Coordinates of C-alpha atoms and ligand atoms in Angstrom, one line a residue:
M1073 CA -32.0 -3.4 -16.8
L1074 CA -30.3 -4.2 -13.5
G1075 CA -31.9 -1.4 -11.6
F1076 CA -28.8 0.8 -11.2
A1077 CA -28.6 4.5 -12.3
N1078 CA -25.3 4.0 -14.1
H1079 CA -22.3 1.6 -14.5
A1080 CA -20.5 3.0 -11.4
A1081 CA -23.5 2.4 -9.2
Y1082 CA -23.6 -1.2 -10.5
T1083 CA -19.9 -1.8 -10.1
V1084 CA -19.4 -0.4 -6.6
D1085 CA -22.5 -1.9 -5.1
V1086 CA -20.4 -4.9 -3.9
N1087 CA -17.6 -2.7 -2.6
M1088 CA -17.2 -1.4 0.9
A1089 CA -17.9 2.2 -0.3
K1090 CA -21.3 1.0 -1.8
T1091 CA -22.3 4.0 -3.8
P1092 CA -20.7 6.5 -6.3
E1093 CA -21.9 9.4 -4.1
T1094 CA -20.0 8.0 -1.1
I1095 CA -16.9 7.7 -3.2
N1096 CA -17.1 11.2 -4.7
E1097 CA -17.7 12.7 -1.4
F1098 CA -14.8 10.8 0.1
L1099 CA -12.4 11.7 -2.7
M1100 CA -13.4 15.4 -2.5
K1101 CA -12.6 15.4 1.3
L1102 CA -9.1 14.4 0.4
W1103 CA -8.9 16.7 -2.6
T1104 CA -9.2 20.0 -0.9
P1105 CA -6.2 19.6 1.5
A1106 CA -4.1 17.8 -1.2
L1107 CA -4.6 20.6 -3.6
E1108 CA -3.6 23.1 -1.0
R1109 CA -0.5 21.2 -0.3
A1110 CA 0.3 20.9 -4.0
K1111 CA 0.0 24.7 -4.3
T1112 CA 2.5 25.1 -1.5
E1113 CA 4.9 22.7 -3.3
R1114 CA 4.5 24.8 -6.4
A1115 CA 5.3 27.9 -4.5
D1116 CA 8.5 26.2 -3.0
M1117 CA 9.6 25.4 -6.5
Q1118 CA 8.8 28.9 -7.9
A1119 CA 10.9 30.3 -5.0
M1120 CA 13.8 28.1 -6.0
I1121 CA 13.5 29.2 -9.7
N1122 CA 13.5 32.9 -8.6
K1123 CA 16.5 32.3 -6.3
E1124 CA 18.4 30.8 -9.1
G1125 CA 17.6 33.9 -11.2
G1126 CA 15.4 32.0 -13.7
K1127 CA 13.0 34.6 -15.0
F1128 CA 10.0 32.2 -15.8
E1129 CA 7.0 30.7 -14.3
L1130 CA 7.0 27.0 -13.3
K1131 CA 5.1 24.9 -15.9
M1132 CA 3.9 21.3 -15.6
W1133 CA 7.0 20.0 -17.5
D1134 CA 9.3 21.6 -14.9
W1135 CA 7.7 19.9 -12.0
W1136 CA 9.9 16.8 -11.5
Y1137 CA 13.1 18.6 -12.3
Y1138 CA 12.5 21.2 -9.6
A1139 CA 10.9 18.7 -7.2
E1140 CA 14.1 16.7 -7.4
K1141 CA 16.1 19.9 -6.4
V1142 CA 13.7 20.5 -3.5
R1143 CA 14.1 16.9 -2.4
K1144 CA 17.8 17.2 -2.3
A1145 CA 17.7 20.5 -0.5
K1146 CA 15.0 19.6 2.0
Y1147 CA 15.3 15.9 2.5
D1148 CA 18.8 14.9 1.5
L1149 CA 18.1 11.1 1.5
D1150 CA 20.5 8.9 -0.4
E1151 CA 19.3 5.4 -1.1
A1152 CA 22.9 4.1 -1.2
Q1153 CA 23.3 5.1 2.4
L1154 CA 20.3 3.0 3.4
K1155 CA 20.8 -0.2 1.6
P1156 CA 23.6 -1.7 3.8
Y1157 CA 21.0 -1.7 6.7
F1158 CA 18.5 -3.8 4.7
K1159 CA 20.0 -7.1 4.1
L1160 CA 17.3 -9.4 2.9
E1161 CA 17.6 -11.9 5.8
N1162 CA 17.4 -9.1 8.3
V1163 CA 14.3 -7.7 6.7
V1164 CA 12.7 -11.1 6.7
D1165 CA 13.6 -11.4 10.4
G1166 CA 12.0 -7.9 10.9
M1167 CA 8.8 -9.1 9.3
F1168 CA 8.7 -12.2 11.4
Y1169 CA 9.4 -10.1 14.5
V1170 CA 6.4 -7.9 13.8
A1171 CA 4.1 -10.9 13.1
T1172 CA 5.3 -12.7 16.3
K1173 CA 4.9 -9.6 18.5
L1174 CA 1.4 -9.0 17.1
Y1175 CA -0.1 -12.5 16.8
G1176 CA 2.2 -14.7 18.8
I1177 CA 2.8 -16.9 15.8
Q1178 CA 6.1 -18.6 15.1
F1179 CA 7.9 -19.4 11.8
I1180 CA 9.7 -22.7 11.6
K1181 CA 11.9 -23.4 8.6
R1182 CA 11.1 -26.7 7.0
T1183 CA 13.5 -28.4 4.6
D1184 CA 11.6 -31.6 4.5
I1185 CA 8.6 -30.5 2.5
P1186 CA 8.5 -30.1 -1.3
V1187 CA 9.3 -26.7 -2.9
Y1188 CA 8.2 -25.8 -6.5
N1189 CA 11.7 -24.4 -7.2
E1190 CA 14.9 -25.0 -5.4
E1191 CA 15.1 -21.3 -4.6
A1192 CA 11.8 -21.2 -2.7
I1193 CA 12.0 -21.4 1.1
A1194 CA 9.3 -23.1 3.1
Y1195 CA 8.2 -22.2 6.6
E1196 CA 5.6 -23.8 8.8
V1197 CA 3.5 -21.2 10.6
Q1198 CA 2.4 -22.2 14.1
E1199 CA 0.5 -20.7 17.0
A1200 CA 2.5 -19.9 20.1
D1201 CA 1.4 -23.3 21.5
G1202 CA 2.6 -25.1 18.4
K1203 CA -0.8 -25.6 16.7
H1204 CA -0.4 -25.8 12.9
I1205 CA -1.7 -22.7 11.0
G1206 CA -0.3 -23.3 7.5
I1207 CA 2.6 -23.3 5.1
F1208 CA 4.3 -20.1 4.0
Y1209 CA 6.6 -20.1 1.0
M1210 CA 8.9 -17.3 0.1
D1211 CA 10.7 -16.9 -3.3
F1212 CA 12.8 -13.8 -3.6
H1213 CA 15.0 -13.5 -6.7
P1214 CA 14.4 -13.2 -10.4
R1215 CA 15.3 -16.1 -12.8
P1216 CA 14.5 -17.0 -16.4
G1217 CA 10.8 -17.7 -16.9
K1218 CA 9.7 -15.9 -13.7
S1219 CA 7.3 -13.0 -14.0
N1220 CA 8.4 -9.5 -12.9
G1221 CA 7.1 -7.7 -9.8
A1222 CA 5.9 -8.9 -6.4
W1223 CA 2.8 -10.7 -5.4
Q1224 CA 1.2 -13.1 -3.0
T1225 CA -0.4 -16.3 -4.1
G1226 CA -1.7 -19.5 -2.7
Y1227 CA -1.6 -23.2 -3.5
R1228 CA -4.4 -24.2 -1.2
D1229 CA -7.0 -21.9 0.5
Q1230 CA -8.5 -22.5 3.9
S1231 CA -11.7 -24.4 3.6
Y1232 CA -13.8 -27.2 5.2
I1233 CA -14.2 -30.5 3.5
N1234 CA -16.6 -33.0 5.1
G1235 CA -16.4 -31.0 8.3
Q1236 CA -12.6 -31.1 8.4
M1237 CA -10.6 -27.9 8.4
I1238 CA -8.1 -27.7 5.5
T1239 CA -5.2 -25.4 6.3
P1240 CA -3.8 -22.9 3.8
V1241 CA -0.6 -23.1 1.8
V1242 CA 0.5 -19.6 0.7
S1243 CA 3.4 -18.0 -1.0
I1244 CA 5.0 -14.6 -1.5
V1245 CA 7.0 -14.0 -4.6
C1246 CA 9.4 -11.1 -5.2
N1247 CA 12.2 -10.1 -7.6
F1248 CA 14.9 -8.7 -5.4
T1249 CA 18.5 -8.4 -6.6
R1250 CA 20.5 -11.5 -5.9
P1251 CA 23.5 -11.6 -3.6
S1252 CA 26.8 -11.3 -5.6
G1253 CA 30.3 -12.3 -4.4
D1254 CA 30.7 -11.0 -0.8
I1255 CA 27.7 -8.8 -1.0
P1256 CA 24.4 -10.2 0.2
A1257 CA 21.0 -9.2 -1.2
L1258 CA 20.6 -5.6 0.0
L1259 CA 17.1 -4.1 -0.5
S1260 CA 16.0 -0.6 -1.3
F1261 CA 13.5 0.8 1.1
D1262 CA 10.8 0.3 -1.5
E1263 CA 11.6 -3.3 -1.6
V1264 CA 11.5 -3.5 2.2
T1265 CA 8.0 -2.2 2.2
T1266 CA 7.1 -4.5 -0.7
L1267 CA 8.2 -7.5 1.4
F1268 CA 6.1 -6.4 4.4
H1269 CA 3.2 -5.7 2.0
E1270 CA 3.1 -9.1 0.4
A1271 CA 3.6 -10.8 3.8
G1272 CA 0.4 -8.9 4.9
H1273 CA -1.5 -10.5 2.1
A1274 CA -0.1 -13.9 3.2
F1275 CA -1.1 -13.4 6.9
H1276 CA -4.6 -12.6 5.6
A1277 CA -4.7 -15.9 3.7
L1278 CA -3.2 -17.8 6.7
F1279 CA -5.6 -16.4 9.2
T1280 CA -8.7 -16.7 7.0
H1281 CA -11.3 -18.8 8.7
G1282 CA -14.6 -19.2 6.9
T1283 CA -17.1 -22.0 6.7
Y1284 CA -17.9 -21.5 3.0
R1285 CA -15.4 -21.7 0.2
R1286 CA -17.3 -19.1 -1.8
T1287 CA -16.9 -16.4 0.8
A1288 CA -13.9 -17.3 3.0
G1289 CA -11.2 -14.7 2.7
V1290 CA -12.9 -13.0 -0.3
V1291 CA -13.0 -9.3 0.1
A1292 CA -14.1 -6.3 -1.9
R1293 CA -11.7 -4.6 -4.1
D1294 CA -11.5 -1.5 -1.9
F1295 CA -10.8 -3.6 1.2
V1296 CA -8.3 -6.1 -0.1
E1297 CA -5.2 -3.9 0.3
L1298 CA -5.9 -3.1 4.0
P1299 CA -4.2 -6.4 5.3
S1300 CA -1.1 -5.7 3.2
Q1301 CA -0.7 -1.9 3.4
I1302 CA -1.1 -1.9 7.2
M1303 CA 2.1 -4.0 7.5
E1304 CA 4.1 -1.3 5.7
N1305 CA 3.5 0.9 8.7
W1306 CA 5.4 -1.3 11.0
A1307 CA 8.3 -1.6 8.6
K1308 CA 8.7 2.2 8.8
E1309 CA 8.4 2.7 12.5
P1310 CA 11.7 3.7 14.3
E1311 CA 11.1 1.2 17.1
V1312 CA 10.8 -1.6 14.5
L1313 CA 13.6 -0.3 12.3
R1314 CA 15.9 -0.5 15.3
A1315 CA 15.1 -4.1 15.7
Y1316 CA 15.9 -5.3 12.2
A1317 CA 17.8 -2.6 10.2
K1318 CA 21.3 -3.6 11.0
H1319 CA 24.4 -3.0 8.9
Y1320 CA 25.3 -6.2 7.0
Q1321 CA 29.0 -5.9 7.8
T1322 CA 29.2 -4.3 11.2
G1323 CA 25.9 -5.3 12.7
E1324 CA 25.5 -1.6 13.7
V1325 CA 21.8 -0.6 14.2
I1326 CA 20.6 2.0 11.7
P1327 CA 21.6 5.5 13.0
E1328 CA 18.9 7.8 14.3
A1329 CA 19.7 10.5 11.8
L1330 CA 19.0 8.1 8.9
I1331 CA 15.7 7.0 10.5
A1332 CA 14.7 10.7 10.8
K1333 CA 15.5 11.4 7.2
L1334 CA 13.6 8.3 6.1
T1335 CA 10.5 9.4 8.1
K1336 CA 10.7 12.9 6.8
S1337 CA 11.1 12.0 3.2
A1338 CA 7.9 10.0 3.3
Q1339 CA 6.1 13.4 2.9
F1340 CA 8.1 14.6 -0.1
N1341 CA 5.9 15.7 -3.0
Q1342 CA 2.8 14.2 -1.5
G1343 CA 0.6 17.1 -2.5
F1344 CA 1.5 16.5 -6.2
E1345 CA 1.2 12.7 -5.9
T1346 CA -2.1 12.8 -4.1
V1347 CA -3.5 15.4 -6.5
E1348 CA -2.6 13.6 -9.7
Y1349 CA -3.9 10.3 -8.4
L1350 CA -7.2 11.9 -7.1
A1351 CA -7.7 13.7 -10.4
A1352 CA -7.5 10.4 -12.2
S1353 CA -9.9 8.8 -9.7
L1354 CA -12.4 11.5 -10.0
L1355 CA -12.2 11.4 -13.8
D1356 CA -12.8 7.7 -13.7
M1357 CA -15.9 8.2 -11.6
D1358 CA -17.1 10.9 -14.0
W1359 CA -16.7 8.6 -17.0
H1360 CA -19.0 6.0 -15.3
T1361 CA -21.6 8.3 -13.8
K1362 CA -22.0 11.2 -16.2
T1363 CA -23.4 11.4 -19.7
F1364 CA -20.9 11.7 -22.5
E1365 CA -21.8 14.0 -25.4
S1366 CA -19.2 13.7 -28.1
N1367 CA -15.8 15.1 -27.3
V1368 CA -13.4 13.2 -25.1
E1369 CA -11.1 16.2 -24.4
A1370 CA -14.0 18.5 -23.6
F1371 CA -15.4 15.8 -21.2
E1372 CA -12.1 15.6 -19.4
K1373 CA -11.6 19.3 -19.3
A1374 CA -15.1 19.9 -17.8
S1375 CA -14.3 17.2 -15.2
M1376 CA -11.0 18.7 -14.2
D1377 CA -12.4 22.3 -14.2
N1378 CA -15.1 21.2 -11.9
I1379 CA -12.6 20.2 -9.2
G1380 CA -10.2 23.1 -9.9
L1381 CA -7.1 21.1 -10.9
I1382 CA -4.2 23.5 -11.4
D1383 CA -2.4 23.8 -14.7
E1384 CA 0.9 22.5 -13.4
I1385 CA -0.5 19.1 -12.7
V1386 CA -2.3 16.7 -15.1
P1387 CA -4.3 13.6 -14.0
R1388 CA -2.1 10.6 -13.6
Y1389 CA -3.9 9.1 -16.6
R1390 CA -5.5 11.0 -19.5
S1391 CA -8.8 9.6 -20.8
T1392 CA -7.3 8.4 -24.1
Y1393 CA -4.9 5.9 -22.4
F1394 CA -6.6 5.3 -19.1
S1395 CA -7.4 1.8 -20.4
H1396 CA -7.8 0.0 -17.1
I1397 CA -11.0 2.1 -16.3
F1398 CA -12.7 0.7 -19.4
S1399 CA -11.7 -2.8 -20.0
G1400 CA -9.0 -3.4 -17.3
G1401 CA -11.3 -4.2 -14.5
Y1402 CA -11.0 -0.8 -12.8
S1403 CA -14.1 0.9 -14.1
A1404 CA -15.2 3.1 -11.2
G1405 CA -12.5 1.4 -9.3
Y1406 CA -9.4 3.6 -9.5
Y1407 CA -10.3 5.1 -6.1
V1408 CA -9.6 1.8 -4.3
Y1409 CA -6.0 2.5 -3.6
I1410 CA -6.6 5.6 -1.6
W1411 CA -9.7 4.1 0.1
A1412 CA -7.5 1.3 1.3
A1413 CA -4.8 3.8 2.3
V1414 CA -7.3 5.6 4.5
L1415 CA -8.2 2.3 6.1
D1416 CA -4.7 1.2 6.8
A1417 CA -3.7 4.6 8.2
D1418 CA -6.8 4.7 10.4
A1419 CA -6.3 1.1 11.6
F1420 CA -2.6 1.6 12.3
D1421 CA -3.4 4.8 14.2
A1422 CA -5.4 2.8 16.7
F1423 CA -2.1 1.0 17.6
K1424 CA -0.1 4.3 17.7
Q1425 CA -2.7 6.2 19.7
S1426 CA -2.7 3.4 22.3
G1427 CA 1.0 4.0 22.9
D1428 CA 1.9 0.4 22.1
L1429 CA 2.7 -0.5 18.4
F1430 CA 1.8 -4.1 19.3
N1431 CA -1.2 -3.4 21.5
P1432 CA -2.5 -6.9 22.2
E1433 CA -6.1 -6.0 22.3
Y1434 CA -6.0 -4.3 18.9
A1435 CA -3.8 -7.1 17.5
A1436 CA -6.3 -9.7 18.5
K1437 CA -9.1 -7.7 17.0
F1438 CA -7.2 -7.1 13.8
R1439 CA -6.5 -10.8 13.5
T1440 CA -10.2 -11.5 13.9
L1441 CA -10.9 -8.9 11.2
L1442 CA -8.5 -10.8 8.9
S1443 CA -10.1 -14.2 9.7
K1444 CA -13.6 -13.0 9.1
C1445 CA -13.1 -11.2 5.7
G1446 CA -15.8 -12.3 3.3
S1447 CA -18.3 -13.3 6.0
D1448 CA -20.0 -9.8 6.2
E1449 CA -20.0 -6.4 4.6
G1450 CA -16.5 -4.7 4.6
M1451 CA -17.6 -1.7 6.7
A1452 CA -19.3 -4.0 9.3
I1453 CA -16.1 -6.0 9.7
Y1454 CA -14.0 -2.9 9.9
K1455 CA -16.1 -1.6 12.7
T1456 CA -15.7 -4.7 14.7
F1457 CA -12.0 -3.8 14.8
R1458 CA -12.2 0.0 15.1
G1459 CA -15.5 0.5 16.8
Q1460 CA -16.3 3.3 14.4
E1461 CA -16.0 4.2 10.7
P1462 CA -12.5 5.1 9.4
S1463 CA -11.4 8.7 9.5
I1464 CA -9.3 10.4 6.8
E1465 CA -7.3 12.3 9.4
P1466 CA -4.5 9.8 9.9
L1467 CA -3.8 9.6 6.2
L1468 CA -3.7 13.3 5.8
K1469 CA -1.2 13.5 8.7
R1470 CA 0.9 10.7 7.3
R1471 CA 1.2 12.4 3.9
G1472 CA 1.8 15.8 5.5
L1473 CA -1.4 17.2 3.9
K1474 CA -2.4 19.0 7.1
Ligands
ZN2347 ZN1 -1.2 -5.7 -2.5

């Protein structure tokens, strides 16, 4: 009735990817190297089983048990060693440091403006010359009645009313462990990246500059995690870690050996993780592009056989409980996470390749990209920053898939 060949074509028409064909082709480009890597991981674990004298073949239910052993042997990273270097206040300073170096903006703590809860902290964000950009709230700890997780939200979006610019009021909300006694709030590295991630969404909202409320800052589902995920890259860079990861008792900068371990461990089990995710994404696309005969299991098996999924790995979600691809708003949309990951890896690579993590030219262009979201097609806006379409190579490299 609407002129689309199937539900997927209808759904993704408004996305950056545009067509199911583009998405399938894109996913398959990642699939091949990811599957190769997963097979190597499988071989590593089989070697470990053999070495221990276990006379059996690795099965899917053995994967995490042996992956954990490989992790200990190969990567040897202990979270407890890291935490003292990630005091909440230091991490916030690190996030401000990155934003100031990139965009020249400043964060001024304001105790004179209202907060929605006494624990929320308010900052005014200003340009280098003092011009007002917006208000930025942060709310870090759990309390009764507060939802779990971490997110970015806003109380007022940028808009124009009667020709007058209305500035945004944004907030990031997290649930980090509270300080207790003499011990301040110390974050896990996952929480560190969460804070940078949500701040990335907040910068997007703060920099948005659109004429029309309907389109200002509004972006397609496969684009919306670019502003946030790109910030996680800075959090992990040795140069940036040295600036903010300082021991909460001694002030000592995080040792190089720990940075090296942290960097290396990012590639742990990435073959498996990418494969189980891609398998689910491809299954989602199949459900919304192919004809279903009668048997769910047979449909799923045909779909997985078609891409050559190995027996030791199952898709992250099986059809019978993959509920978000039917009524959860993710129909033909599970691919968006890795689409955005390709974008953030490719965008960040521009900075890295230039030899300056805070390259002013790219920073200015990226800020323009953030400000213009919603005013044009996602790919067109991306190209104004990068000068070309995104490449999958930086993501493959980051995950150790090639
Ligand atoms: Zn996000």
